[in-house]
Structure formats: structure tokens, C-alpha cells
Amino acid sequence: MAGTDVAPHAWWVANHIAAHERSTLMHYRPLGQTGMHVSTLGLGTMMFGAVGNPDAADCARILHAALDAGINLVDTADMYSAGEAETIVGVALKAR
């Protein structure tokens, strides 16, 4: 997005959903009988890394915006950018 250093998705979340509203907007469902609940929306990370977005800081901002919006379901796999997506997600989560 022109004029901002934040990815378009992160910018939209940050600017269109007030912090106090974020947790009330997300819906969750039980994950089988595990006792865990996952958000009805998830973040796919297939384009994190060399195959899509090689800017790890930008990917981290996207992940953090998703978490701030209440998303707790993140799809990643070792085949996404040859494992780079999982590394980006791990580093971003550890830094949080």
C-alpha cells in the first residue's frame, strides 16, 4: 500500500478494526474433543518466504496483525518455501 511500510492486509486490520473490538469480532469453534478452540478464520503462510514474500519482517507484521485480530489458526508446512515459512512464523512468534 502506497505511503505505508506495512503490508496491505496488516494495514487494513490495524486501521479498520479498533483494538477493543478485535476480540469480540472473531468467532471460535471447538477443535474436535481436544478442549481447544480455533478461530473460524485462519492465516495461510504458503506465500511467506522466497516463493512469495521474501521480506521476513513484512511476513511477521502480517502474522502479528492476524494474531491481534484474534486469529489463532495458522497454516504452515515444511514445503512452503522449502521450510522458510515455518522459520519465519517461528521467529515471529518467539519475538512476540
Coordinates of N, CA, C and O in Angstrom, one line a residue:
M1 N 0.8 -1.2 0.0 CA 0.0 0.0 0.0 C 0.9 1.2 0.0 O 1.8 1.4 0.8
A2 N 0.7 2.1 -0.9 CA 1.5 3.3 -1.1 C 1.4 4.1 0.2 O 0.4 4.3 0.8
G3 N 2.6 4.6 0.6 CA 2.7 5.5 1.8 C 2.7 4.8 3.1 O 2.6 5.5 4.1
T4 N 2.9 3.5 3.1 CA 2.9 2.8 4.4 C 4.0 1.7 4.3 O 4.2 1.2 3.2
D5 N 4.6 1.4 5.4 CA 5.6 0.3 5.4 C 5.0 -1.0 5.9 O 5.7 -1.9 6.1
V6 N 3.7 -1.0 6.0 CA 3.0 -2.2 6.5 C 2.3 -2.9 5.3 O 1.8 -2.2 4.4
A7 N 2.3 -4.2 5.3 CA 1.6 -5.0 4.2 C 0.2 -4.6 4.1 O -0.4 -4.2 5.2
P8 N -0.4 -4.6 3.0 CA -1.8 -4.2 2.8 C -2.8 -4.8 3.8 O -3.7 -4.2 4.4
H9 N -2.7 -6.1 4.0 CA -3.6 -6.8 4.9 C -3.4 -6.4 6.4 O -4.3 -6.1 7.1
A10 N -2.1 -6.2 6.8 CA -1.8 -5.8 8.1 C -2.3 -4.3 8.3 O -2.9 -4.0 9.3
W11 N -2.2 -3.5 7.3 CA -2.6 -2.1 7.4 C -4.1 -2.1 7.5 O -4.6 -1.4 8.4
W12 N -4.8 -2.9 6.7 CA -6.3 -2.9 6.8 C -6.8 -3.3 8.2 O -7.6 -2.6 8.8
V13 N -6.2 -4.4 8.7 CA -6.6 -4.8 10.1 C -6.3 -3.7 11.1 O -7.2 -3.4 11.9
A14 N -5.1 -3.2 11.0 CA -4.7 -2.2 12.0 C -5.5 -0.9 12.0 O -5.8 -0.3 13.0
N15 N -6.0 -0.6 10.8 CA -6.7 0.7 10.6 C -8.2 0.6 10.6 O -8.9 1.6 10.7
H16 N -8.8 -0.6 10.5 CA -10.2 -0.7 10.4 C -10.9 -1.4 11.5 O -12.1 -1.5 11.6
I17 N -10.1 -2.0 12.4 CA -10.7 -2.7 13.5 C -10.0 -2.2 14.8 O -8.9 -2.3 15.0
A18 N -10.8 -1.5 15.6 CA -10.3 -0.9 16.8 C -9.8 -2.1 17.7 O -10.4 -3.1 17.7
A19 N -8.8 -1.8 18.5 CA -8.2 -2.8 19.4 C -9.3 -3.5 20.3 O -9.3 -4.7 20.5
H20 N -10.1 -2.7 20.9 CA -11.1 -3.2 21.8 C -12.2 -4.1 21.1 O -12.9 -4.8 21.7
E21 N -12.3 -3.9 19.8 CA -13.3 -4.7 19.0 C -12.8 -6.0 18.5 O -13.5 -6.9 18.2
R22 N -11.5 -6.1 18.4 CA -10.9 -7.2 17.7 C -11.3 -8.6 18.3 O -11.7 -9.5 17.6
S23 N -11.2 -8.7 19.6 CA -11.5 -9.9 20.3 C -13.0 -10.3 20.2 O -13.4 -11.4 20.3
T24 N -13.9 -9.3 20.1 CA -15.3 -9.6 20.0 C -15.8 -9.9 18.6 O -16.8 -10.5 18.4
L25 N -14.9 -9.6 17.6 CA -15.3 -9.9 16.2 C -15.0 -11.3 15.8 O -15.6 -11.9 14.9
M26 N -14.0 -11.9 16.4 CA -13.5 -13.2 16.0 C -14.4 -14.3 16.6 O -14.8 -14.2 17.8
H27 N -14.8 -15.3 15.8 CA -15.5 -16.4 16.3 C -14.6 -17.6 16.4 O -13.7 -17.8 15.6
Y28 N -14.9 -18.5 17.3 CA -14.1 -19.7 17.6 C -15.0 -20.9 17.6 O -16.2 -20.9 17.9
R29 N -14.4 -22.1 17.2 CA -15.1 -23.3 17.2 C -14.2 -24.4 17.9 O -13.0 -24.3 17.9
P30 N -14.9 -25.4 18.5 CA -14.1 -26.4 19.1 C -13.3 -27.2 18.1 O -13.7 -27.5 17.0
L31 N -12.1 -27.6 18.5 CA -11.2 -28.4 17.7 C -11.4 -29.9 18.1 O -10.8 -30.4 19.0
G32 N -12.4 -30.5 17.5 CA -12.8 -31.9 17.9 C -13.1 -31.9 19.4 O -13.8 -31.1 19.9
Q33 N -12.6 -32.9 20.1 CA -12.8 -33.0 21.5 C -11.6 -32.8 22.3 O -11.4 -33.3 23.4
T34 N -10.7 -31.9 21.8 CA -9.4 -31.6 22.4 C -9.6 -30.6 23.6 O -8.6 -30.4 24.4
G35 N -10.7 -29.9 23.6 CA -10.9 -28.8 24.6 C -10.3 -27.5 24.1 O -10.4 -26.4 24.7
M36 N -9.6 -27.5 22.9 CA -9.1 -26.3 22.3 C -10.1 -25.7 21.4 O -11.0 -26.4 20.8
H37 N -10.0 -24.4 21.2 CA -10.9 -23.7 20.3 C -10.0 -22.9 19.3 O -9.0 -22.3 19.6
V38 N -10.4 -23.0 18.0 CA -9.7 -22.3 16.9 C -10.6 -21.3 16.3 O -11.8 -21.4 16.2
S39 N -9.9 -20.2 15.8 CA -10.7 -19.2 15.1 C -11.3 -19.7 13.8 O -10.8 -20.6 13.2
T40 N -12.4 -19.1 13.5 CA -13.1 -19.6 12.2 C -12.3 -19.1 11.0 O -12.5 -19.6 9.9
L41 N -11.5 -18.1 11.2 CA -10.6 -17.6 10.1 C -9.2 -18.1 10.4 O -8.8 -18.1 11.6
G42 N -8.4 -18.4 9.4 CA -7.0 -18.8 9.6 C -6.1 -18.0 8.7 O -6.6 -17.4 7.8
L43 N -4.8 -18.0 9.0 CA -3.8 -17.4 8.2 C -3.0 -18.4 7.5 O -2.4 -19.3 8.2
G44 N -3.0 -18.4 6.2 CA -2.2 -19.3 5.4 C -0.8 -18.7 5.1 O -0.8 -17.5 4.8
T45 N 0.2 -19.4 5.3 CA 1.6 -18.9 5.2 C 2.3 -19.4 3.9 O 3.5 -19.3 3.9
M46 N 1.6 -20.0 3.0 CA 2.2 -20.6 1.8 C 3.1 -19.6 1.1 O 4.1 -19.9 0.5
M47 N 2.7 -18.3 1.1 CA 3.4 -17.3 0.4 C 4.5 -16.6 1.2 O 5.1 -15.6 0.8
F48 N 4.7 -17.0 2.4 CA 5.8 -16.5 3.2 C 7.1 -17.1 2.7 O 7.2 -18.3 2.6
G49 N 8.1 -16.2 2.5 CA 9.4 -16.7 2.1 C 9.7 -16.5 0.6 O 9.0 -15.8 -0.1
A50 N 10.7 -17.1 0.1 CA 11.2 -16.9 -1.2 C 10.2 -17.1 -2.3 O 10.2 -16.4 -3.4
V51 N 9.3 -18.0 -2.2 CA 8.3 -18.3 -3.2 C 7.3 -17.2 -3.4 O 6.8 -16.9 -4.5
G52 N 7.0 -16.4 -2.3 CA 6.0 -15.3 -2.4 C 6.6 -14.0 -1.9 O 7.0 -13.2 -2.7
N53 N 6.6 -13.9 -0.6 CA 7.1 -12.6 0.0 C 8.4 -12.9 0.8 O 8.3 -13.4 1.9
P54 N 9.5 -12.5 0.2 CA 10.8 -12.8 0.9 C 11.1 -11.9 2.0 O 12.1 -12.1 2.7
D55 N 10.3 -10.9 2.3 CA 10.6 -10.0 3.4 C 10.0 -10.5 4.7 O 8.9 -10.4 5.0
A56 N 10.9 -11.1 5.5 CA 10.5 -11.8 6.7 C 9.9 -10.8 7.7 O 8.9 -11.1 8.4
A57 N 10.3 -9.5 7.8 CA 9.7 -8.5 8.6 C 8.3 -8.2 8.2 O 7.4 -8.1 9.1
D58 N 8.1 -8.2 6.9 CA 6.7 -7.9 6.4 C 5.8 -9.1 6.8 O 4.7 -8.9 7.2
C59 N 6.3 -10.3 6.6 CA 5.5 -11.5 7.0 C 5.2 -11.5 8.5 O 4.1 -11.9 8.8
A60 N 6.2 -11.1 9.3 CA 5.9 -11.1 10.7 C 4.8 -10.0 11.0 O 4.0 -10.3 11.9
R61 N 4.8 -8.9 10.4 CA 3.8 -7.9 10.6 C 2.4 -8.5 10.2 O 1.4 -8.2 10.9
I62 N 2.4 -9.2 9.1 CA 1.1 -9.9 8.7 C 0.6 -10.8 9.8 O -0.5 -10.8 10.2
L63 N 1.6 -11.7 10.3 CA 1.2 -12.6 11.3 C 0.8 -11.9 12.6 O -0.2 -12.3 13.2
H64 N 1.5 -10.9 13.0 CA 1.1 -10.2 14.2 C -0.3 -9.5 14.1 O -1.1 -9.5 15.0
A65 N -0.6 -9.0 12.9 CA -1.9 -8.4 12.7 C -3.0 -9.4 12.8 O -4.0 -9.2 13.3
A66 N -2.7 -10.6 12.2 CA -3.7 -11.7 12.3 C -3.9 -12.1 13.8 O -5.1 -12.3 14.2
L67 N -2.8 -12.2 14.5 CA -3.0 -12.6 15.9 C -3.7 -11.5 16.7 O -4.6 -11.8 17.5
D68 N -3.4 -10.3 16.4 CA -4.1 -9.1 17.1 C -5.6 -9.1 16.7 O -6.4 -8.7 17.6
A69 N -6.0 -9.6 15.6 CA -7.4 -9.7 15.2 C -8.1 -10.9 15.8 O -9.3 -11.1 15.6
G70 N -7.3 -11.8 16.5 CA -7.9 -12.9 17.2 C -7.7 -14.2 16.5 O -8.2 -15.3 16.9
I71 N -7.0 -14.2 15.3 CA -6.8 -15.5 14.6 C -5.7 -16.3 15.4 O -4.7 -15.8 15.9
N72 N -6.1 -17.6 15.7 CA -5.1 -18.5 16.3 C -4.9 -19.7 15.5 O -4.3 -20.7 16.0
L73 N -5.3 -19.7 14.3 CA -5.2 -20.9 13.4 C -4.2 -20.4 12.3 O -4.6 -19.6 11.5
V74 N -3.0 -21.0 12.3 CA -2.0 -20.6 11.3 C -1.6 -21.9 10.5 O -1.2 -22.9 11.1
D75 N -1.8 -21.8 9.2 CA -1.5 -23.0 8.3 C -0.1 -22.8 7.8 O 0.3 -21.8 7.2
T76 N 0.8 -23.8 8.1 CA 2.1 -23.7 7.6 C 2.6 -25.2 7.3 O 1.9 -26.1 7.8
A77 N 3.6 -25.3 6.5 CA 4.1 -26.7 6.2 C 5.5 -26.6 5.8 O 6.0 -25.5 5.3
D78 N 6.3 -27.6 6.0 CA 7.7 -27.6 5.7 C 8.0 -27.5 4.2 O 9.1 -27.2 3.8
M79 N 7.0 -27.6 3.4 CA 7.2 -27.5 1.9 C 6.9 -26.1 1.4 O 7.3 -25.7 0.3
Y80 N 6.4 -25.2 2.3 CA 6.2 -23.8 1.9 C 7.6 -23.1 1.9 O 8.2 -22.9 2.9
S81 N 8.0 -22.7 0.7 CA 9.3 -22.1 0.5 C 10.4 -22.9 1.2 O 11.4 -22.4 1.8
A82 N 10.3 -24.2 1.0 CA 11.3 -25.2 1.5 C 11.6 -25.0 3.0 O 12.7 -25.1 3.4
G83 N 10.5 -24.8 3.7 CA 10.7 -24.7 5.2 C 10.8 -23.3 5.7 O 10.8 -23.0 6.9
E84 N 11.1 -22.3 4.8 CA 11.3 -20.9 5.2 C 10.1 -20.3 5.9 O 10.2 -19.6 6.8
A85 N 8.9 -20.7 5.4 CA 7.7 -20.1 6.0 C 7.6 -20.5 7.5 O 7.3 -19.7 8.3
E86 N 7.9 -21.8 7.8 CA 7.9 -22.2 9.2 C 8.9 -21.5 10.0 O 8.6 -21.1 11.2
T87 N 10.1 -21.2 9.5 CA 11.1 -20.5 10.2 C 10.6 -19.0 10.5 O 10.8 -18.5 11.6
I88 N 10.0 -18.4 9.5 CA 9.5 -17.0 9.6 C 8.5 -17.0 10.7 O 8.5 -16.1 11.6
V89 N 7.5 -17.9 10.7 CA 6.5 -18.0 11.7 C 7.0 -18.2 13.1 O 6.7 -17.5 14.0
G90 N 8.0 -19.1 13.2 CA 8.6 -19.4 14.5 C 9.3 -18.2 15.1 O 9.2 -17.9 16.2
V91 N 10.1 -17.5 14.2 CA 10.8 -16.4 14.7 C 9.9 -15.3 15.1 O 10.0 -14.6 16.1
A92 N 8.8 -15.0 14.3 CA 7.8 -14.0 14.6 C 7.1 -14.3 15.9 O 6.8 -13.4 16.7
L93 N 6.7 -15.6 16.1 CA 6.0 -15.9 17.3 C 7.0 -15.8 18.5 O 6.5 -15.3 19.6
K94 N 8.2 -16.2 18.4 CA 9.1 -16.0 19.5 C 9.4 -14.6 19.9 O 9.5 -14.3 21.1
A95 N 9.4 -13.7 18.9 CA 9.6 -12.3 19.1 C 8.4 -11.6 19.8 O 8.6 -10.5 20.3
R96 N 7.3 -12.2 19.7 CA 6.1 -11.6 20.2 C 6.0 -11.6 21.7 O 6.0 -12.2 22.5

